[in-house]
PDB file of C-alpha atoms in Angstrom:
ATOM      1  CA  GLN V1355      -3.152 -18.644  -0.328  1.00  0.00           C
ATOM      2  CA  VAL V1356      -4.567 -15.316  -1.429  1.00  0.00           C
ATOM      3  CA  GLN V1357      -3.680 -14.144  -4.913  1.00  0.00           C
ATOM      4  CA  LEU V1358      -4.564 -10.885  -6.621  1.00  0.00           C
ATOM      5  CA  GLN V1359      -4.334 -10.823 -10.417  1.00  0.00           C
ATOM      6  CA  GLN V1360      -4.490  -7.459 -12.123  1.00  0.00           C
ATOM      7  CA  SER V1361      -5.569  -6.755 -15.675  1.00  0.00           C
ATOM      8  CA  GLY V1362      -6.039  -3.684 -17.795  1.00  0.00           C
ATOM      9  CA  PRO V1363      -4.366  -1.525 -20.437  1.00  0.00           C
ATOM     10  CA  GLY V1364      -0.899  -0.114 -19.993  1.00  0.00           C
ATOM     11  CA  LEU V1365      -1.488   2.968 -22.111  1.00  0.00           C
ATOM     12  CA  VAL V1366      -4.244   5.537 -21.692  1.00  0.00           C
ATOM     13  CA  LYS V1367      -4.702   8.792 -23.572  1.00  0.00           C
ATOM     14  CA  PRO V1368      -4.961  12.097 -21.704  1.00  0.00           C
ATOM     15  CA  SER V1369      -8.498  13.049 -20.649  1.00  0.00           C
ATOM     16  CA  GLN V1370      -9.674   9.451 -20.997  1.00  0.00           C
ATOM     17  CA  THR V1371     -10.513   6.887 -18.290  1.00  0.00           C
ATOM     18  CA  LEU V1372      -8.045   4.494 -16.736  1.00  0.00           C
ATOM     19  CA  SER V1373      -9.701   1.158 -15.945  1.00  0.00           C
ATOM     20  CA  LEU V1374      -8.083  -1.729 -14.078  1.00  0.00           C
ATOM     21  CA  THR V1375      -9.432  -4.933 -12.568  1.00  0.00           C
ATOM     22  CA  CYS V1376      -8.151  -7.036  -9.693  1.00  0.00           C
ATOM     23  CA  ALA V1377      -9.306 -10.657  -9.579  1.00  0.00           C
ATOM     24  CA  ILE V1378      -9.229 -12.294  -6.149  1.00  0.00           C
ATOM     25  CA  SER V1379      -8.504 -15.932  -5.394  1.00  0.00           C
ATOM     26  CA  GLY V1380      -8.269 -17.438  -1.932  1.00  0.00           C
ATOM     27  CA  ASP V1381     -10.570 -14.828  -0.380  1.00  0.00           C
ATOM     28  CA  SER V1382     -13.857 -13.108  -1.145  1.00  0.00           C
ATOM     29  CA  VAL V1383     -14.466  -9.538  -2.187  1.00  0.00           C
ATOM     30  CA  SER V1384     -17.490  -9.768   0.152  1.00  0.00           C
ATOM     31  CA  SER V1385     -15.371 -10.757   3.150  1.00  0.00           C
ATOM     32  CA  ASN V1386     -16.401  -9.075   6.385  1.00  0.00           C
ATOM     33  CA  SER V1387     -12.797  -8.764   7.528  1.00  0.00           C
ATOM     34  CA  ALA V1388     -10.993  -7.486   4.433  1.00  0.00           C
ATOM     35  CA  THR V1389     -10.717  -4.236   2.542  1.00  0.00           C
ATOM     36  CA  TRP V1390      -9.781  -4.045  -1.121  1.00  0.00           C
ATOM     37  CA  ASN V1391      -7.485  -1.207  -2.013  1.00  0.00           C
ATOM     38  CA  TRP V1392      -5.823   0.492  -4.948  1.00  0.00           C
ATOM     39  CA  ILE V1393      -2.375   2.001  -4.498  1.00  0.00           C
ATOM     40  CA  ARG V1394      -0.068   3.548  -7.064  1.00  0.00           C
ATOM     41  CA  GLN V1395       3.646   4.218  -7.190  1.00  0.00           C
ATOM     42  CA  SER V1396       5.563   6.729  -9.241  1.00  0.00           C
ATOM     43  CA  PRO V1397       8.990   8.364  -8.984  1.00  0.00           C
ATOM     44  CA  SER V1398       7.381  11.763  -8.390  1.00  0.00           C
ATOM     45  CA  ARG V1399       4.701  10.768  -5.872  1.00  0.00           C
ATOM     46  CA  GLY V1400       6.127   7.625  -4.293  1.00  0.00           C
ATOM     47  CA  LEU V1401       3.483   5.261  -2.937  1.00  0.00           C
ATOM     48  CA  GLU V1402       0.012   6.775  -2.876  1.00  0.00           C
ATOM     49  CA  TRP V1403      -3.160   5.165  -1.526  1.00  0.00           C
ATOM     50  CA  LEU V1404      -6.050   5.790  -3.897  1.00  0.00           C
ATOM     51  CA  GLY V1405      -9.043   4.227  -2.231  1.00  0.00           C
ATOM     52  CA  ARG V1406     -10.818   1.089  -1.128  1.00  0.00           C
ATOM     53  CA  THR V1407     -14.041  -0.859  -1.164  1.00  0.00           C
ATOM     54  CA  TYR V1408     -15.250  -3.221   1.530  1.00  0.00           C
ATOM     55  CA  TYR V1409     -18.327  -5.050   2.734  1.00  0.00           C
ATOM     56  CA  ARG V1410     -19.726  -4.822   6.250  1.00  0.00           C
ATOM     57  CA  SER V1411     -23.371  -5.839   5.811  1.00  0.00           C
ATOM     58  CA  LYS V1412     -23.393  -3.288   3.006  1.00  0.00           C
ATOM     59  CA  TRP V1413     -20.802  -1.867   0.618  1.00  0.00           C
ATOM     60  CA  TYR V1414     -18.579   1.037   1.540  1.00  0.00           C
ATOM     61  CA  ASN V1415     -16.029   3.087  -0.396  1.00  0.00           C
ATOM     62  CA  ASP V1416     -13.348   5.476   0.765  1.00  0.00           C
ATOM     63  CA  TYR V1417     -11.223   7.584  -1.547  1.00  0.00           C
ATOM     64  CA  ALA V1418      -8.169   9.768  -1.309  1.00  0.00           C
ATOM     65  CA  VAL V1419      -9.275  13.381  -0.991  1.00  0.00           C
ATOM     66  CA  SER V1420      -7.117  14.474  -3.916  1.00  0.00           C
ATOM     67  CA  LEU V1421      -8.850  12.041  -6.282  1.00  0.00           C
ATOM     68  CA  LYS V1422     -12.396  12.010  -4.955  1.00  0.00           C
ATOM     69  CA  SER V1423     -13.891  13.758  -7.986  1.00  0.00           C
ATOM     70  CA  ARG V1424     -12.272  11.378 -10.491  1.00  0.00           C
ATOM     71  CA  ILE V1425     -12.144   7.920  -8.910  1.00  0.00           C
ATOM     72  CA  THR V1426     -14.541   5.008  -8.601  1.00  0.00           C
ATOM     73  CA  ILE V1427     -13.802   1.621  -7.052  1.00  0.00           C
ATOM     74  CA  ASN V1428     -16.431  -1.064  -7.536  1.00  0.00           C
ATOM     75  CA  PRO V1429     -16.769  -4.643  -6.337  1.00  0.00           C
ATOM     76  CA  ASP V1430     -17.983  -7.383  -8.659  1.00  0.00           C
ATOM     77  CA  THR V1431     -19.277 -10.231  -6.559  1.00  0.00           C
ATOM     78  CA  SER V1432     -20.180 -12.412  -9.538  1.00  0.00           C
ATOM     79  CA  LYS V1433     -16.509 -12.516 -10.614  1.00  0.00           C
ATOM     80  CA  ASN V1434     -14.953 -12.046  -7.157  1.00  0.00           C
ATOM     81  CA  GLN V1435     -13.004  -9.002  -8.231  1.00  0.00           C
ATOM     82  CA  PHE V1436     -12.914  -5.255  -7.869  1.00  0.00           C
ATOM     83  CA  SER V1437     -12.102  -2.479 -10.255  1.00  0.00           C
ATOM     84  CA  LEU V1438     -10.579   0.968 -10.446  1.00  0.00           C
ATOM     85  CA  GLN V1439     -11.763   3.734 -12.729  1.00  0.00           C
ATOM     86  CA  LEU V1440      -9.882   7.018 -12.836  1.00  0.00           C
ATOM     87  CA  ASN V1441     -11.412   9.660 -15.071  1.00  0.00           C
ATOM     88  CA  PHE V1442      -9.845  12.553 -16.952  1.00  0.00           C
ATOM     89  CA  VAL V1443      -6.318  11.261 -16.603  1.00  0.00           C
ATOM     90  CA  THR V1444      -3.242  13.404 -17.211  1.00  0.00           C
ATOM     91  CA  PRO V1445       0.429  12.468 -17.605  1.00  0.00           C
ATOM     92  CA  ASP V1446       0.708  13.018 -13.836  1.00  0.00           C
ATOM     93  CA  ASP V1447      -1.353   9.839 -13.384  1.00  0.00           C
ATOM     94  CA  THR V1448       1.409   7.769 -14.984  1.00  0.00           C
ATOM     95  CA  ALA V1449       2.422   5.174 -12.394  1.00  0.00           C
ATOM     96  CA  VAL V1450       2.517   1.522 -11.454  1.00  0.00           C
ATOM     97  CA  TYR V1451      -0.905   0.671 -10.062  1.00  0.00           C
ATOM     98  CA  TYR V1452      -1.353  -2.041  -7.440  1.00  0.00           C
ATOM     99  CA  CYS V1453      -4.368  -3.651  -5.863  1.00  0.00           C
ATOM    100  CA  ALA V1454      -3.900  -4.807  -2.293  1.00  0.00           C
ATOM    101  CA  ARG V1455      -5.804  -6.392   0.571  1.00  0.00           C
ATOM    102  CA  GLY V1456      -6.223  -4.885   4.008  1.00  0.00           C
ATOM    103  CA  ASN V1457      -6.731  -7.736   6.443  1.00  0.00           C
ATOM    104  CA  CYS V1458      -8.664  -6.287   9.345  1.00  0.00           C
ATOM    105  CA  GLY V1459      -9.142  -9.674  10.937  1.00  0.00           C
ATOM    106  CA  THR V1460      -5.560 -10.947  11.187  1.00  0.00           C
ATOM    107  CA  THR V1461      -3.141  -8.117  10.565  1.00  0.00           C
ATOM    108  CA  SER V1462      -4.492  -4.607  10.091  1.00  0.00           C
ATOM    109  CA  CYS V1463      -6.917  -2.759   7.858  1.00  0.00           C
ATOM    110  CA  TRP V1464      -4.000  -0.438   7.134  1.00  0.00           C
ATOM    111  CA  GLY V1465      -1.271  -3.029   6.702  1.00  0.00           C
ATOM    112  CA  PHE V1466      -1.670  -4.405   3.198  1.00  0.00           C
ATOM    113  CA  ASP V1467      -0.748  -8.069   3.310  1.00  0.00           C
ATOM    114  CA  TYR V1468      -1.374  -9.212  -0.262  1.00  0.00           C
ATOM    115  CA  TRP V1469      -0.647  -7.230  -3.413  1.00  0.00           C
ATOM    116  CA  GLY V1470      -1.270  -7.665  -7.086  1.00  0.00           C
ATOM    117  CA  GLN V1471       1.620  -7.890  -9.488  1.00  0.00           C
ATOM    118  CA  GLY V1472       1.333  -4.236 -10.492  1.00  0.00           C
ATOM    119  CA  THR V1473       0.293  -2.673 -13.782  1.00  0.00           C
ATOM    120  CA  ARG V1474       2.450   0.006 -15.324  1.00  0.00           C
ATOM    121  CA  VAL V1475       0.094   2.604 -16.778  1.00  0.00           C
ATOM    122  CA  THR V1476       1.370   5.381 -19.005  1.00  0.00           C
ATOM    123  CA  VAL V1477      -0.798   8.362 -19.832  1.00  0.00           C
ATOM    124  CA  SER V1478       0.260   9.646 -23.220  1.00  0.00           C
ATOM    125  CA  SER V1479      -1.216  10.538 -26.555  1.00  0.00           C
TER     126      SER V1479
ATOM    127  CA  GLN P 862       6.427  14.967  -1.611  1.00  0.00           C
ATOM    128  CA  SER P 863       5.492  12.127   0.726  1.00  0.00           C
ATOM    129  CA  ALA P 864       3.621  12.797   3.936  1.00  0.00           C
ATOM    130  CA  LEU P 865       5.974  10.720   6.090  1.00  0.00           C
ATOM    131  CA  THR P 866       9.704  11.430   6.127  1.00  0.00           C
ATOM    132  CA  GLN P 867      12.239   8.656   5.732  1.00  0.00           C
ATOM    133  CA  PRO P 868      15.985   8.889   5.129  1.00  0.00           C
ATOM    134  CA  PRO P 869      16.715   8.184   1.451  1.00  0.00           C
ATOM    135  CA  SER P 870      19.372   5.630   2.245  1.00  0.00           C
ATOM    136  CA  ALA P 871      20.758   3.387   4.957  1.00  0.00           C
ATOM    137  CA  SER P 872      23.471   0.774   4.982  1.00  0.00           C
ATOM    138  CA  GLY P 873      25.164  -1.843   7.075  1.00  0.00           C
ATOM    139  CA  SER P 874      27.454  -4.829   6.823  1.00  0.00           C
ATOM    140  CA  PRO P 875      26.250  -8.415   7.033  1.00  0.00           C
ATOM    141  CA  GLY P 876      25.427  -9.330  10.601  1.00  0.00           C
ATOM    142  CA  GLN P 877      25.032  -5.732  11.729  1.00  0.00           C
ATOM    143  CA  SER P 878      21.835  -3.938  12.700  1.00  0.00           C
ATOM    144  CA  VAL P 879      20.284  -1.003  10.889  1.00  0.00           C
ATOM    145  CA  THR P 880      17.419   1.238  11.977  1.00  0.00           C
ATOM    146  CA  ILE P 881      15.247   3.205   9.557  1.00  0.00           C
ATOM    147  CA  SER P 882      13.105   6.061  10.808  1.00  0.00           C
ATOM    148  CA  CYS P 883       9.711   7.278   9.662  1.00  0.00           C
ATOM    149  CA  THR P 884       8.648  10.684  10.919  1.00  0.00           C
ATOM    150  CA  GLY P 885       5.136  12.046  10.723  1.00  0.00           C
ATOM    151  CA  THR P 886       2.895  14.158  12.890  1.00  0.00           C
ATOM    152  CA  ARG P 887       0.402  13.634  15.651  1.00  0.00           C
ATOM    153  CA  SER P 888      -2.247  13.388  12.931  1.00  0.00           C
ATOM    154  CA  ASP P 889      -0.772  10.159  11.641  1.00  0.00           C
ATOM    155  CA  VAL P 890       2.183   8.313  13.199  1.00  0.00           C
ATOM    156  CA  GLY P 891       1.825   9.972  16.583  1.00  0.00           C
ATOM    157  CA  GLY P 892      -1.926   9.643  16.761  1.00  0.00           C
ATOM    158  CA  TYR P 893      -2.456   5.972  15.970  1.00  0.00           C
ATOM    159  CA  ASN P 894      -0.733   2.631  16.446  1.00  0.00           C
ATOM    160  CA  TYR P 895      -1.302   1.766  12.806  1.00  0.00           C
ATOM    161  CA  VAL P 896       2.175   2.057  11.355  1.00  0.00           C
ATOM    162  CA  SER P 897       3.220  -0.592   8.851  1.00  0.00           C
ATOM    163  CA  TRP P 898       6.496  -1.299   7.094  1.00  0.00           C
ATOM    164  CA  TYR P 899       7.061  -2.807   3.653  1.00  0.00           C
ATOM    165  CA  GLN P 900      10.023  -4.286   1.854  1.00  0.00           C
ATOM    166  CA  GLN P 901      10.209  -3.860  -1.906  1.00  0.00           C
ATOM    167  CA  HIS P 902      12.722  -5.498  -4.208  1.00  0.00           C
ATOM    168  CA  PRO P 903      13.213  -4.057  -7.701  1.00  0.00           C
ATOM    169  CA  GLY P 904      10.330  -4.796 -10.015  1.00  0.00           C
ATOM    170  CA  LYS P 905       8.292  -6.441  -7.269  1.00  0.00           C
ATOM    171  CA  ALA P 906       5.279  -5.456  -5.229  1.00  0.00           C
ATOM    172  CA  PRO P 907       5.811  -4.311  -1.655  1.00  0.00           C
ATOM    173  CA  LYS P 908       5.764  -6.987   1.043  1.00  0.00           C
ATOM    174  CA  LEU P 909       4.296  -6.358   4.477  1.00  0.00           C
ATOM    175  CA  MET P 910       6.974  -6.762   7.149  1.00  0.00           C
ATOM    176  CA  ILE P 911       5.486  -5.031  10.194  1.00  0.00           C
ATOM    177  CA  PHE P 912       1.951  -3.926  11.062  1.00  0.00           C
ATOM    178  CA  GLU P 913       0.488  -2.033  14.015  1.00  0.00           C
ATOM    179  CA  VAL P 914       3.920  -0.590  14.861  1.00  0.00           C
ATOM    180  CA  SER P 915       5.627  -3.768  16.049  1.00  0.00           C
ATOM    181  CA  LYS P 916       3.741  -6.886  14.965  1.00  0.00           C
ATOM    182  CA  ARG P 917       5.138  -9.293  12.415  1.00  0.00           C
ATOM    183  CA  PRO P 918       2.979 -11.187   9.929  1.00  0.00           C
ATOM    184  CA  SER P 919       3.455 -14.915   9.811  1.00  0.00           C
ATOM    185  CA  GLY P 920       6.606 -15.818   7.932  1.00  0.00           C
ATOM    186  CA  VAL P 921       8.530 -12.597   8.509  1.00  0.00           C
ATOM    187  CA  PRO P 922      11.827 -13.289  10.305  1.00  0.00           C
ATOM    188  CA  ASP P 923      12.163 -11.969  13.841  1.00  0.00           C
ATOM    189  CA  ARG P 924      15.233 -10.059  12.652  1.00  0.00           C
ATOM    190  CA  PHE P 925      12.713  -7.408  11.657  1.00  0.00           C
ATOM    191  CA  SER P 926      11.268  -5.350  14.475  1.00  0.00           C
ATOM    192  CA  GLY P 927       9.321  -2.124  14.785  1.00  0.00           C
ATOM    193  CA  SER P 928       8.803   0.536  17.406  1.00  0.00           C
ATOM    194  CA  LYS P 929       7.409   4.030  17.826  1.00  0.00           C
ATOM    195  CA  SER P 930       8.181   7.051  19.942  1.00  0.00           C
ATOM    196  CA  GLY P 931       6.028  10.128  19.585  1.00  0.00           C
ATOM    197  CA  ASN P 932       5.698  11.035  15.914  1.00  0.00           C
ATOM    198  CA  THR P 933       8.539   8.771  14.771  1.00  0.00           C
ATOM    199  CA  ALA P 934       8.327   5.082  13.999  1.00  0.00           C
ATOM    200  CA  SER P 935      11.369   2.904  13.421  1.00  0.00           C
ATOM    201  CA  LEU P 936      12.168  -0.336  11.664  1.00  0.00           C
ATOM    202  CA  THR P 937      15.206  -2.262  12.866  1.00  0.00           C
ATOM    203  CA  VAL P 938      16.771  -5.016  10.821  1.00  0.00           C
ATOM    204  CA  SER P 939      19.145  -7.121  12.905  1.00  0.00           C
ATOM    205  CA  GLY P 940      21.669  -9.615  11.636  1.00  0.00           C
ATOM    206  CA  LEU P 941      21.685  -8.064   8.182  1.00  0.00           C
ATOM    207  CA  GLN P 942      21.677 -10.481   5.288  1.00  0.00           C
ATOM    208  CA  ALA P 943      22.304  -9.876   1.610  1.00  0.00           C
ATOM    209  CA  GLU P 944      18.661 -10.498   0.758  1.00  0.00           C
ATOM    210  CA  ASP P 945      17.606  -7.645   3.043  1.00  0.00           C
ATOM    211  CA  GLU P 946      18.931  -5.190   0.461  1.00  0.00           C
ATOM    212  CA  ALA P 947      15.763  -3.499  -0.804  1.00  0.00           C
ATOM    213  CA  ASP P 948      13.653  -0.380  -0.512  1.00  0.00           C
ATOM    214  CA  TYR P 949      11.667   0.006   2.700  1.00  0.00           C
ATOM    215  CA  TYR P 950       8.503   2.055   3.073  1.00  0.00           C
ATOM    216  CA  CYS P 951       6.409   2.994   6.059  1.00  0.00           C
ATOM    217  CA  ASN P 952       2.769   3.908   6.113  1.00  0.00           C
ATOM    218  CA  SER P 953       0.363   5.103   8.749  1.00  0.00           C
ATOM    219  CA  TYR P 954      -3.328   5.506   9.218  1.00  0.00           C
ATOM    220  CA  ALA P 955      -4.058   9.252   9.170  1.00  0.00           C
ATOM    221  CA  GLY P 956      -7.681   9.537  10.238  1.00  0.00           C
ATOM    222  CA  SER P 957     -10.976   9.364   8.438  1.00  0.00           C
ATOM    223  CA  ASN P 958     -10.164  12.200   6.021  1.00  0.00           C
ATOM    224  CA  ASN P 959      -6.730  11.270   4.700  1.00  0.00           C
ATOM    225  CA  PHE P 960      -6.905   7.565   5.616  1.00  0.00           C
ATOM    226  CA  VAL P 961      -3.403   6.374   4.664  1.00  0.00           C
ATOM    227  CA  VAL P 962      -0.086   8.140   4.145  1.00  0.00           C
ATOM    228  CA  PHE P 963       3.214   6.662   3.024  1.00  0.00           C
ATOM    229  CA  GLY P 964       6.842   7.518   3.508  1.00  0.00           C
ATOM    230  CA  GLY P 965       9.125   8.275   0.591  1.00  0.00           C
ATOM    231  CA  GLY P 966      11.143   5.100   1.041  1.00  0.00           C
ATOM    232  CA  THR P 967      14.626   4.177   2.220  1.00  0.00           C
ATOM    233  CA  LYS P 968      17.083   2.251   0.098  1.00  0.00           C
ATOM    234  CA  LEU P 969      18.868  -0.250   2.340  1.00  0.00           C
ATOM    235  CA  THR P 970      22.260  -1.363   1.104  1.00  0.00           C
ATOM    236  CA  VAL P 971      24.044  -4.355   2.571  1.00  0.00           C
ATOM    237  CA  LEU P 972      27.729  -3.596   2.191  1.00  0.00           C
TER     238      LEU P 972
END
């Protein structure tokens, strides 16, 4: 059974960096059939895909166009986890952040079959 | 504002069927068979119910079905049960620039 366990602070100051981690159990961040995604949800924006990392003989990243200048998603193979960094945050980045797996082998790269528990992040001074 | 359009609410009585629509464009819903549907109960993470328009992951009851016509995808819940009351979201692959877009969600009420 795949489990995704999120960790990270719930409060970030404006202009600082939001950092979250998603620890994977039951699968590997280096899997050749999975993608590892970050998605956020807020009342104003609804659900919004932020980006992903995945391994296909080498590491790849894709990011939402609107965030490309501020976002980094990195795998950590030693800890079997992946992380999200969002720079220069504003109150508009306040949301519940989720990590999620895209299962290209069984379901769909774009149907996210396992999700973390969510982390409510507030951007405020 | 979400890229895909869903009705804000839908309702039905136990045992009835309800269909929720998800309208996009030919750049997303209409262009690819990569529409998924999610169920979300309050305070919980979304749960995948349908992928690739009409396929069900293991463990999802066959009361849930999906379809697509043109730029509009649909989720049908048959034989409504109390536990089906939740928010439902669609998403679609939108090409190698935008990747993934979501709908704004539909609150399903079981009367």
